[in-house]
CSV table of C-alpha atoms and ligand atoms in Angstrom, one decimal:
chain,number,residue,atom,x,y,z
A,1482,MET,CA,111.8,98.5,100.6
A,1483,LYS,CA,110.9,101.8,99.3
A,1484,HIS,CA,107.8,102.5,101.4
A,1485,LEU,CA,104.5,100.8,103.5
A,1486,LEU,CA,102.2,100.6,102.7
A,1487,SER,CA,100.7,97.8,103.3
A,1488,VAL,CA,101.0,94.5,105.4
A,1489,ALA,CA,100.9,92.8,102.0
A,1490,ASP,CA,103.6,94.3,100.1
A,1491,LEU,CA,105.9,92.6,103.1
A,1492,GLY,CA,104.8,89.2,103.2
A,1493,ARG,CA,105.6,85.9,105.5
A,1494,ASP,CA,109.8,86.9,105.1
A,1495,GLY,CA,109.3,90.9,104.7
A,1496,ILE,CA,107.7,90.7,108.2
A,1497,GLU,CA,109.9,88.0,109.9
A,1498,GLU,CA,112.9,91.1,108.2
A,1499,VAL,CA,111.3,93.5,110.1
A,1500,LEU,CA,110.6,91.6,113.6
A,1501,ASP,CA,114.5,89.7,113.5
A,1502,LEU,CA,115.3,93.6,113.1
A,1503,THR,CA,113.5,95.3,115.9
A,1504,ASP,CA,115.4,92.7,118.4
A,1505,SER,CA,119.0,94.7,117.9
A,1506,PHE,CA,115.6,97.8,118.6
A,1507,VAL,CA,114.9,96.6,121.5
A,1508,GLU,CA,117.5,96.5,123.3
A,1509,VAL,CA,118.7,99.7,122.3
A,1510,SER,CA,116.0,100.9,123.9
A,1511,ALA,CA,117.0,99.5,127.1
A,1512,ARG,CA,120.1,101.2,126.7
A,1513,ALA,CA,121.1,103.8,129.5
A,1514,ILE,CA,120.8,106.1,126.8
A,1515,PRO,CA,118.9,105.0,123.9
A,1516,LYS,CA,120.7,106.7,120.9
A,1517,VAL,CA,122.0,105.4,118.2
A,1518,PRO,CA,123.1,107.2,114.8
A,1519,ALA,CA,121.9,105.7,112.3
A,1520,LEU,CA,119.9,107.9,110.6
A,1521,ARG,CA,121.8,111.1,111.7
A,1522,GLY,CA,120.9,113.6,108.3
A,1523,ARG,CA,117.9,112.2,108.0
A,1524,THR,CA,114.4,113.8,107.7
A,1525,VAL,CA,111.2,112.2,109.0
A,1526,VAL,CA,108.0,114.0,108.7
A,1527,SER,CA,104.5,112.8,110.4
A,1528,LEU,CA,101.8,114.5,108.1
A,1529,PHE,CA,98.3,113.4,110.5
A,1530,TYR,CA,94.9,114.0,109.2
A,1531,GLU,CA,92.6,112.3,111.8
A,1532,ASP,CA,94.5,112.7,116.1
A,1533,SER,CA,96.7,110.3,117.3
A,1534,THR,CA,98.6,109.5,120.4
A,1535,ARG,CA,100.4,106.6,121.1
A,1536,THR,CA,101.1,106.2,117.2
A,1537,ARG,CA,102.0,109.6,116.4
A,1538,LEU,CA,104.3,109.9,119.2
A,1539,SER,CA,105.9,106.2,119.0
A,1540,PHE,CA,107.7,107.5,115.5
A,1541,GLU,CA,108.9,110.6,116.7
A,1542,ALA,CA,110.7,108.7,120.4
A,1543,ALA,CA,111.9,105.6,117.0
A,1544,ALA,CA,112.9,108.5,113.9
A,1545,LYS,CA,114.8,110.5,117.9
A,1546,ARG,CA,116.5,107.3,118.9
A,1547,LEU,CA,117.8,106.8,115.5
A,1548,SER,CA,119.4,110.9,115.9
A,1549,ALA,CA,116.6,111.3,112.2
A,1550,ASP,CA,115.3,115.5,112.7
A,1551,THR,CA,111.5,114.8,113.0
A,1552,MET,CA,108.9,117.5,111.7
A,1553,ASN,CA,105.7,117.6,112.3
A,1554,PHE,CA,102.5,118.7,110.7
A,1555,SER,CA,98.7,118.8,112.8
A,1556,VAL,CA,96.0,119.8,110.0
A,1557,GLY,CA,94.2,121.7,113.0
A,1558,THR,CA,97.1,124.3,112.8
A,1559,SER,CA,98.5,123.9,109.5
A,1560,ALA,CA,97.3,126.0,106.0
A,1561,VAL,CA,94.8,122.9,105.0
A,1562,GLY,CA,92.3,125.2,106.6
A,1563,LYS,CA,92.8,128.2,104.3
A,1564,GLY,CA,92.0,125.5,101.8
A,1565,GLU,CA,95.2,124.0,100.6
A,1566,SER,CA,95.4,120.4,98.8
A,1567,LEU,CA,96.4,117.3,100.1
A,1568,ARG,CA,98.2,117.2,97.0
A,1569,ASP,CA,99.9,121.2,97.6
A,1570,THR,CA,100.1,120.4,101.2
A,1571,VAL,CA,102.7,116.8,100.2
A,1572,LEU,CA,104.5,118.9,97.5
A,1573,THR,CA,106.1,121.6,100.5
A,1574,ILE,CA,106.7,119.4,102.4
A,1575,GLU,CA,108.8,117.8,100.0
A,1576,ALA,CA,110.9,120.8,98.7
A,1577,MET,CA,112.0,120.9,102.8
A,1578,GLY,CA,113.7,118.3,102.2
A,1579,VAL,CA,112.7,115.2,104.1
A,1580,ASP,CA,113.5,111.2,104.0
A,1581,ALA,CA,109.9,110.1,104.7
A,1582,ILE,CA,107.1,111.2,105.5
A,1583,VAL,CA,104.4,108.9,108.4
A,1584,VAL,CA,101.5,109.8,107.0
A,1585,ARG,CA,98.1,108.7,108.6
A,1586,HIS,CA,94.1,109.9,107.2
A,1587,GLY,CA,90.9,109.3,106.9
A,1588,SER,CA,90.2,108.0,103.5
A,1589,SER,CA,91.5,104.8,103.0
A,1590,GLY,CA,94.3,104.7,99.8
A,1591,VAL,CA,96.2,108.5,100.8
A,1592,PRO,CA,99.8,106.4,101.4
A,1593,TRP,CA,99.3,105.4,98.0
A,1594,GLN,CA,98.6,109.0,96.6
A,1595,VAL,CA,101.0,110.6,98.3
A,1596,ALA,CA,103.8,108.1,97.3
A,1597,ARG,CA,103.0,108.6,93.9
A,1598,TRP,CA,104.0,112.6,94.6
A,1599,VAL,CA,106.5,112.3,95.7
A,1600,ASP,CA,110.5,110.7,96.4
A,1601,ALA,CA,110.1,110.5,99.5
A,1602,SER,CA,109.9,107.4,101.2
A,1603,VAL,CA,106.7,106.8,102.2
A,1604,VAL,CA,104.6,105.2,106.1
A,1605,ASN,CA,101.3,103.8,105.5
A,1606,ALA,CA,100.6,105.0,109.7
A,1607,GLY,CA,96.4,104.7,109.3
A,1608,ASP,CA,94.6,105.3,106.2
A,1609,GLY,CA,90.7,105.3,106.5
A,1610,TRP,CA,89.2,102.3,108.2
A,1611,HIS,CA,91.6,100.5,105.7
A,1612,GLU,CA,95.0,99.2,107.1
A,1613,HIS,CA,97.7,99.8,109.2
A,1614,PRO,CA,101.0,98.3,109.1
A,1615,THR,CA,103.7,99.2,112.0
A,1616,GLN,CA,100.0,98.3,114.5
A,1617,ALA,CA,100.3,95.0,112.8
A,1618,LEU,CA,104.5,94.8,113.6
A,1619,LEU,CA,104.3,95.9,116.6
A,1620,ASP,CA,101.9,92.7,117.5
A,1621,CYS,CA,103.1,90.9,115.7
A,1622,TYR,CA,106.7,91.3,117.4
A,1623,THR,CA,104.8,91.2,121.3
A,1624,LEU,CA,103.0,88.0,120.8
A,1625,ARG,CA,106.4,86.4,119.8
A,1626,GLU,CA,108.2,87.6,122.6
A,1627,ARG,CA,105.4,86.4,124.4
A,1628,LEU,CA,104.3,82.9,122.2
A,1629,GLY,CA,107.2,82.2,120.9
A,1630,THR,CA,105.7,82.1,117.9
A,1631,LEU,CA,102.8,82.8,116.0
A,1632,ASP,CA,102.7,79.6,113.9
A,1633,GLN,CA,99.6,77.4,114.1
A,1634,ARG,CA,99.0,79.5,116.7
A,1635,HIS,CA,94.5,80.5,117.7
A,1636,ILE,CA,94.0,84.8,118.0
A,1637,ALA,CA,91.1,85.6,118.3
A,1638,ILE,CA,89.6,89.9,117.5
A,1639,VAL,CA,86.8,90.7,118.9
A,1640,GLY,CA,84.3,93.8,118.9
A,1641,ASP,CA,84.0,96.2,115.7
A,1642,VAL,CA,86.1,94.9,113.2
A,1643,LYS,CA,84.2,96.6,110.5
A,1644,HIS,CA,85.5,100.0,111.7
A,1645,SER,CA,88.7,98.5,112.3
A,1646,ARG,CA,91.6,99.3,110.1
A,1647,VAL,CA,93.6,97.7,113.3
A,1648,ALA,CA,91.9,94.6,112.6
A,1649,ARG,CA,92.4,94.8,107.8
A,1650,SER,CA,96.4,94.5,109.2
A,1651,ASP,CA,96.4,92.0,111.5
A,1652,VAL,CA,94.1,89.3,110.2
A,1653,LEU,CA,96.7,89.2,107.2
A,1654,ALA,CA,100.0,89.5,109.1
A,1655,TYR,CA,98.6,86.3,111.9
A,1656,THR,CA,97.9,84.1,109.0
A,1657,ALA,CA,100.8,85.5,106.9
A,1658,LEU,CA,102.9,84.0,109.7
A,1659,GLY,CA,100.7,80.6,110.6
A,1660,ALA,CA,98.3,81.7,112.8
A,1661,SER,CA,94.8,81.2,112.2
A,1662,VAL,CA,92.2,84.2,113.7
A,1663,THR,CA,88.3,84.1,114.8
A,1664,LEU,CA,87.0,87.4,114.5
A,1665,VAL,CA,84.1,87.7,117.3
A,1666,ALA,CA,81.9,90.4,116.4
A,1667,PRO,CA,77.8,91.1,116.5
A,1668,PRO,CA,76.7,91.2,112.4
A,1669,THR,CA,76.6,94.5,112.9
A,1670,LEU,CA,80.2,95.4,113.4
A,1671,LEU,CA,81.6,92.3,110.1
A,1672,PRO,CA,82.4,94.2,107.5
A,1673,PRO,CA,79.4,93.6,105.0
A,1674,SER,CA,81.9,91.2,103.3
A,1675,LEU,CA,84.4,89.1,104.5
A,1676,GLU,CA,85.6,87.2,101.2
A,1677,GLY,CA,88.5,86.5,100.8
A,1678,TRP,CA,89.8,86.7,104.4
A,1679,PRO,CA,91.1,83.5,105.8
A,1680,VAL,CA,89.4,84.4,108.7
A,1681,GLU,CA,86.5,81.6,111.1
A,1682,VAL,CA,83.5,84.5,112.3
A,1683,SER,CA,82.1,83.7,115.7
A,1684,HIS,CA,79.2,85.1,117.7
A,1685,ASP,CA,80.5,82.7,121.0
A,1686,LEU,CA,82.6,85.1,122.6
A,1687,ASP,CA,82.9,82.6,125.8
A,1688,GLY,CA,84.1,79.3,123.3
A,1689,VAL,CA,86.1,80.8,121.6
A,1690,LEU,CA,88.2,82.7,124.7
A,1691,ARG,CA,88.5,78.4,125.9
A,1692,LYS,CA,90.6,78.0,123.3
A,1693,VAL,CA,92.9,80.6,122.4
A,1694,ASP,CA,96.4,81.3,122.5
A,1695,ALA,CA,95.5,85.3,122.9
A,1696,VAL,CA,92.7,88.3,122.8
A,1697,GLU,CA,93.0,91.7,121.4
A,1698,LEU,CA,89.8,94.0,121.9
A,1699,LEU,CA,89.0,96.2,119.6
A,1700,ARG,CA,87.3,100.4,120.7
A,1701,MET,CA,84.0,100.8,119.9
A,1702,GLN,CA,84.6,103.4,116.9
A,1703,SER,CA,81.9,106.0,117.8
A,1704,GLU,CA,83.6,108.5,115.4
A,1705,ARG,CA,82.8,106.4,112.3
A,1706,GLN,CA,79.4,104.7,113.6
A,1707,THR,CA,77.0,106.9,110.9
A,1708,GLU,CA,74.5,105.1,112.6
A,1709,ALA,CA,72.9,102.4,115.8
A,1710,LEU,CA,75.1,99.7,115.0
A,1711,VAL,CA,74.8,97.6,118.2
A,1712,PRO,CA,71.4,97.8,120.8
A,1713,SER,CA,73.1,99.6,123.8
A,1714,LEU,CA,76.8,100.3,124.7
A,1715,ARG,CA,75.3,98.2,127.9
A,1716,GLU,CA,74.3,95.0,126.2
A,1717,TYR,CA,77.6,94.6,123.2
A,1718,THR,CA,79.0,94.7,126.6
A,1719,ALA,CA,77.8,91.8,128.6
A,1720,THR,CA,77.4,90.1,124.6
A,1721,TYR,CA,81.1,91.2,124.0
A,1722,GLY,CA,82.4,92.9,126.6
A,1723,LEU,CA,86.0,91.2,128.3
A,1724,THR,CA,84.8,91.3,131.8
A,1725,ARG,CA,86.1,89.6,134.9
A,1726,GLU,CA,84.3,86.7,134.9
A,1727,ARG,CA,84.9,85.7,130.8
A,1728,ALA,CA,89.1,86.4,131.1
A,1729,ARG,CA,88.8,83.9,134.0
A,1730,LEU,CA,87.6,81.5,130.5
A,1731,LEU,CA,91.3,82.3,128.8
A,1732,PRO,CA,93.9,79.7,128.9
A,1733,ASP,CA,97.0,79.7,131.2
A,1734,GLU,CA,99.5,81.5,128.7
A,1735,ALA,CA,97.0,83.5,126.6
A,1736,VAL,CA,97.5,86.9,125.9
A,1737,ILE,CA,95.6,89.5,126.5
A,1738,MET,CA,96.2,92.1,124.3
A,1739,HIS,CA,94.0,96.1,122.7
A,1740,PRO,CA,95.8,98.2,120.1
A,1741,GLY,CA,94.9,101.1,122.2
A,1742,PRO,CA,93.2,104.3,122.6
A,1743,MET,CA,91.4,101.8,125.3
A,1744,ASN,CA,87.7,102.8,126.2
A,1745,ARG,CA,87.8,101.2,130.1
A,1746,GLY,CA,84.3,99.1,130.5
A,1747,VAL,CA,83.2,99.0,127.2
A,1748,GLU,CA,85.6,96.6,124.9
A,1749,ILE,CA,87.1,96.0,128.5
A,1750,ALA,CA,86.7,95.8,131.4
A,1751,ALA,CA,88.7,98.7,133.5
A,1752,ASP,CA,91.0,95.0,135.3
A,1753,VAL,CA,91.6,93.4,133.0
A,1754,ALA,CA,93.6,95.4,130.7
A,1755,ASP,CA,96.0,95.4,134.2
A,1756,LEU,CA,96.2,91.9,134.7
A,1757,PRO,CA,99.2,89.8,133.8
A,1758,ARG,CA,98.2,88.2,130.7
A,1759,SER,CA,97.3,91.7,129.5
A,1760,VAL,CA,101.1,93.1,126.8
A,1761,VAL,CA,99.0,96.2,126.7
A,1762,THR,CA,101.5,98.6,127.4
A,1763,ARG,CA,104.7,96.5,126.0
A,1764,GLN,CA,102.4,96.8,122.7
A,1765,VAL,CA,103.4,100.1,123.1
A,1766,ALA,CA,107.0,99.3,124.3
A,1767,ASN,CA,107.3,97.0,121.0
A,1768,GLY,CA,105.6,99.7,118.2
A,1769,VAL,CA,108.8,102.7,119.1
A,1770,ALA,CA,111.5,99.6,118.5
A,1771,VAL,CA,108.9,98.4,116.0
A,1772,ARG,CA,109.3,101.5,113.9
A,1773,MET,CA,112.6,102.0,114.3
A,1774,ALA,CA,113.1,98.5,112.8
A,1775,VAL,CA,111.3,100.4,109.8
A,1776,LEU,CA,112.6,103.6,109.8
A,1777,PHE,CA,115.8,102.1,109.6
A,1778,LEU,CA,114.6,99.9,106.5
A,1779,LEU,CA,113.5,102.5,104.8
A,1780,LEU,CA,116.3,105.0,105.1
A,1781,GLY,CA,119.0,103.2,106.9
A,1782,ALA,CA,120.3,102.4,103.8
A,1783,GLY,CA,124.3,103.3,103.3
A,1784,THR,CA,124.5,105.3,106.6
A,1785,ALA,CA,125.1,102.0,108.2
B,880,NCD,C1,93.3,102.8,116.4
B,880,NCD,C2,94.3,103.5,114.8
B,880,NCD,O1,93.8,104.2,115.0
B,880,NCD,O2,93.7,103.1,113.9
B,880,NCD,N1,94.8,102.8,117.4
B,880,NCD,C3,96.5,103.3,116.6
B,880,NCD,O3,96.7,103.6,116.1
B,880,NCD,N2,97.3,102.3,118.0
B,880,NCD,C4,92.9,102.0,116.5
B,880,NCD,C5,91.4,102.8,117.0
B,880,NCD,O4,91.6,103.9,117.0
B,880,NCD,O5,90.8,101.9,117.9
């Protein structure tokens, strides 16, 4: 594997390879000194044109636990403000000698473009509304950990699907592993066309919750919305929020997920996010190990 741009490039076998390898990095992460020399001498740079807490820190932690050197690029403090283009920025970074570029950008397709310009490996850490493959991998890992398998499982993805790269990558990954997916959202928060999406759609959250193995809430992505897509947040929460009462409809073993950042009180009630069946912080912890597996698969050849 040279790049990780889309979940679709992995297929079922590729996803399972990452998840299986993640097991050993979960074990490394639990050690007193959570570090292995696997990527010593390699350099990983993160190139983030959009804000991020989890994803950026998670990749950085992953690279460091593999003993790679890390460099950080923030648009706010870079020469981008002086007018430097994306291509020149990328070529400048590559000239310093990097082995992998982890890129997040507000426009769909940018990681593919970067991959054409450089010899380094490129990891898509979120491109516009399009994809976020490592989030999907960590979500699959977390589900597999809690449910044993995704095969024949039923997962609901609830909320602002339209603007969510997480939803797109998750749908690809979950269905590749044999799960069925139901999207629950008001029509205004669904993509204009769902043609080719292997999903069902429902507007009845209560009905769906009764029969799922997992429910994943999506953040209301107000920063991407140019018009009012819901009458009011209060009304949205009343119909599509995972309230305390609604969470009681879930089967006993069902888990609650959220990719973060959460808007507590909007898509998920403040205390629901902290229930024992919520795996939100587990997702974050697994995210580091999954990214270690990804970086190792991309850069580890010949070092092990
Ligand atoms: C998401 C993202 O940025 O795509 N967060 C994440 O990476 N965990 C989801 C979001 O912004 O709501």
